[in-house]
Amino acid sequence: RAEGAIVVEMETAALFAVGAFRNVLVAQLLYAGDNVGGESWDHREWSAQRSIRKSLFFLACEACCDAPSVGRS
């Protein structure tokens, strides 16, 4: 909070720490499907967003395939 953060995503931080330690490229795609931070659960029509999630998945796959192979042998 002292640095202005309102949320922390620990799993991605761990993934990038391992990638740095192993000297491998790492990428992470985060998709917020719902919100449990308020007084009530906001499901944001999760079940109706399937086509958006599918498009996002394939865009991520394309981005990974197009990523430069920096530091790979």
JSON list of C-alpha atoms in Angstrom, two decimals:
[
{"chain": "A", "resi": 1, "resn": "ARG", "atom": "CA", "xyz": [0.00, 0.00, 0.00]},
{"chain": "A", "resi": 2, "resn": "ALA", "atom": "CA", "xyz": [2.87, 2.36, 0.71]},
{"chain": "A", "resi": 3, "resn": "GLU", "atom": "CA", "xyz": [3.82, 2.12, -2.99]},
{"chain": "A", "resi": 4, "resn": "GLY", "atom": "CA", "xyz": [0.26, 2.67, -4.21]},
{"chain": "A", "resi": 5, "resn": "ALA", "atom": "CA", "xyz": [-0.64, -0.95, -4.96]},
{"chain": "A", "resi": 6, "resn": "ILE", "atom": "CA", "xyz": [-4.21, -2.04, -4.39]},
{"chain": "A", "resi": 7, "resn": "VAL", "atom": "CA", "xyz": [-3.65, -5.71, -5.28]},
{"chain": "A", "resi": 8, "resn": "VAL", "atom": "CA", "xyz": [-0.74, -8.14, -5.37]},
{"chain": "A", "resi": 9, "resn": "GLU", "atom": "CA", "xyz": [-0.40, -11.11, -7.71]},
{"chain": "A", "resi": 10, "resn": "MET", "atom": "CA", "xyz": [2.03, -13.47, -6.01]},
{"chain": "A", "resi": 11, "resn": "GLU", "atom": "CA", "xyz": [2.00, -16.40, -8.45]},
{"chain": "A", "resi": 12, "resn": "THR", "atom": "CA", "xyz": [3.23, -14.29, -11.37]},
{"chain": "A", "resi": 13, "resn": "ALA", "atom": "CA", "xyz": [5.95, -12.79, -9.21]},
{"chain": "A", "resi": 14, "resn": "ALA", "atom": "CA", "xyz": [7.11, -16.30, -8.32]},
{"chain": "A", "resi": 15, "resn": "LEU", "atom": "CA", "xyz": [6.99, -17.40, -11.96]},
{"chain": "A", "resi": 16, "resn": "PHE", "atom": "CA", "xyz": [9.17, -14.49, -13.05]},
{"chain": "A", "resi": 17, "resn": "ALA", "atom": "CA", "xyz": [11.60, -15.06, -10.17]},
{"chain": "A", "resi": 18, "resn": "VAL", "atom": "CA", "xyz": [12.06, -18.68, -11.26]},
{"chain": "A", "resi": 19, "resn": "GLY", "atom": "CA", "xyz": [12.47, -17.58, -14.89]},
{"chain": "A", "resi": 20, "resn": "ALA", "atom": "CA", "xyz": [15.16, -15.11, -13.89]},
{"chain": "A", "resi": 21, "resn": "PHE", "atom": "CA", "xyz": [16.91, -17.72, -11.76]},
{"chain": "A", "resi": 22, "resn": "ARG", "atom": "CA", "xyz": [16.82, -20.32, -14.56]},
{"chain": "A", "resi": 23, "resn": "ASN", "atom": "CA", "xyz": [17.61, -17.71, -17.25]},
{"chain": "A", "resi": 24, "resn": "VAL", "atom": "CA", "xyz": [14.53, -18.56, -19.32]},
{"chain": "A", "resi": 25, "resn": "LEU", "atom": "CA", "xyz": [11.95, -16.33, -20.93]},
{"chain": "A", "resi": 26, "resn": "VAL", "atom": "CA", "xyz": [8.67, -16.09, -19.07]},
{"chain": "A", "resi": 27, "resn": "ALA", "atom": "CA", "xyz": [5.34, -14.55, -19.99]},
{"chain": "A", "resi": 28, "resn": "GLN", "atom": "CA", "xyz": [2.11, -14.24, -18.08]},
{"chain": "A", "resi": 29, "resn": "LEU", "atom": "CA", "xyz": [-1.37, -13.32, -19.20]},
{"chain": "A", "resi": 30, "resn": "LEU", "atom": "CA", "xyz": [-3.77, -12.24, -16.49]},
{"chain": "A", "resi": 31, "resn": "TYR", "atom": "CA", "xyz": [-7.51, -12.10, -17.07]},
{"chain": "A", "resi": 32, "resn": "ALA", "atom": "CA", "xyz": [-9.78, -10.81, -14.34]},
{"chain": "A", "resi": 33, "resn": "GLY", "atom": "CA", "xyz": [-12.93, -12.86, -14.60]},
{"chain": "A", "resi": 34, "resn": "ASP", "atom": "CA", "xyz": [-14.69, -11.65, -11.49]},
{"chain": "A", "resi": 35, "resn": "ASN", "atom": "CA", "xyz": [-14.32, -9.28, -8.58]},
{"chain": "A", "resi": 36, "resn": "VAL", "atom": "CA", "xyz": [-14.46, -10.46, -4.98]},
{"chain": "A", "resi": 37, "resn": "GLY", "atom": "CA", "xyz": [-13.03, -7.26, -3.50]},
{"chain": "A", "resi": 38, "resn": "GLY", "atom": "CA", "xyz": [-16.29, -5.48, -2.85]},
{"chain": "A", "resi": 39, "resn": "GLU", "atom": "CA", "xyz": [-19.09, -6.08, -0.43]},
{"chain": "A", "resi": 40, "resn": "SER", "atom": "CA", "xyz": [-20.72, -8.52, -2.85]},
{"chain": "A", "resi": 41, "resn": "TRP", "atom": "CA", "xyz": [-19.43, -10.87, -5.53]},
{"chain": "A", "resi": 42, "resn": "ASP", "atom": "CA", "xyz": [-19.39, -9.34, -9.02]},
{"chain": "A", "resi": 43, "resn": "HIS", "atom": "CA", "xyz": [-19.24, -12.29, -11.43]},
{"chain": "A", "resi": 44, "resn": "ARG", "atom": "CA", "xyz": [-19.00, -9.98, -14.48]},
{"chain": "A", "resi": 45, "resn": "GLU", "atom": "CA", "xyz": [-21.03, -12.38, -16.61]},
{"chain": "A", "resi": 46, "resn": "TRP", "atom": "CA", "xyz": [-18.16, -14.91, -16.56]},
{"chain": "A", "resi": 47, "resn": "SER", "atom": "CA", "xyz": [-20.14, -17.63, -18.37]},
{"chain": "A", "resi": 48, "resn": "ALA", "atom": "CA", "xyz": [-21.12, -15.23, -21.17]},
{"chain": "A", "resi": 49, "resn": "GLN", "atom": "CA", "xyz": [-17.50, -14.19, -21.83]},
{"chain": "A", "resi": 50, "resn": "ARG", "atom": "CA", "xyz": [-16.36, -17.49, -23.39]},
{"chain": "A", "resi": 51, "resn": "SER", "atom": "CA", "xyz": [-15.67, -16.03, -26.84]},
{"chain": "A", "resi": 52, "resn": "ILE", "atom": "CA", "xyz": [-13.56, -13.25, -25.31]},
{"chain": "A", "resi": 53, "resn": "ARG", "atom": "CA", "xyz": [-11.51, -15.76, -23.31]},
{"chain": "A", "resi": 54, "resn": "LYS", "atom": "CA", "xyz": [-11.07, -17.94, -26.39]},
{"chain": "A", "resi": 55, "resn": "SER", "atom": "CA", "xyz": [-9.85, -14.97, -28.47]},
{"chain": "A", "resi": 56, "resn": "LEU", "atom": "CA", "xyz": [-7.52, -13.92, -25.69]},
{"chain": "A", "resi": 57, "resn": "PHE", "atom": "CA", "xyz": [-6.06, -17.44, -25.49]},
{"chain": "A", "resi": 58, "resn": "PHE", "atom": "CA", "xyz": [-5.29, -17.56, -29.22]},
{"chain": "A", "resi": 59, "resn": "LEU", "atom": "CA", "xyz": [-3.82, -14.05, -29.19]},
{"chain": "A", "resi": 60, "resn": "ALA", "atom": "CA", "xyz": [-1.54, -15.13, -26.35]},
{"chain": "A", "resi": 61, "resn": "CYS", "atom": "CA", "xyz": [-0.47, -18.23, -28.29]},
{"chain": "A", "resi": 62, "resn": "GLU", "atom": "CA", "xyz": [0.29, -16.09, -31.33]},
{"chain": "A", "resi": 63, "resn": "ALA", "atom": "CA", "xyz": [2.29, -13.64, -29.22]},
{"chain": "A", "resi": 64, "resn": "CYS", "atom": "CA", "xyz": [4.35, -16.49, -27.77]},
{"chain": "A", "resi": 65, "resn": "CYS", "atom": "CA", "xyz": [5.07, -17.89, -31.22]},
{"chain": "A", "resi": 66, "resn": "ASP", "atom": "CA", "xyz": [6.16, -14.44, -32.44]},
{"chain": "A", "resi": 67, "resn": "ALA", "atom": "CA", "xyz": [8.29, -13.69, -29.37]},
{"chain": "A", "resi": 68, "resn": "PRO", "atom": "CA", "xyz": [12.02, -13.33, -30.00]},
{"chain": "A", "resi": 69, "resn": "SER", "atom": "CA", "xyz": [14.21, -16.14, -28.78]},
{"chain": "A", "resi": 70, "resn": "VAL", "atom": "CA", "xyz": [16.47, -13.92, -26.70]},
{"chain": "A", "resi": 71, "resn": "GLY", "atom": "CA", "xyz": [19.16, -15.81, -24.85]},
{"chain": "A", "resi": 72, "resn": "ARG", "atom": "CA", "xyz": [18.13, -19.21, -26.14]},
{"chain": "A", "resi": 73, "resn": "SER", "atom": "CA", "xyz": [20.71, -21.55, -27.58]}
]
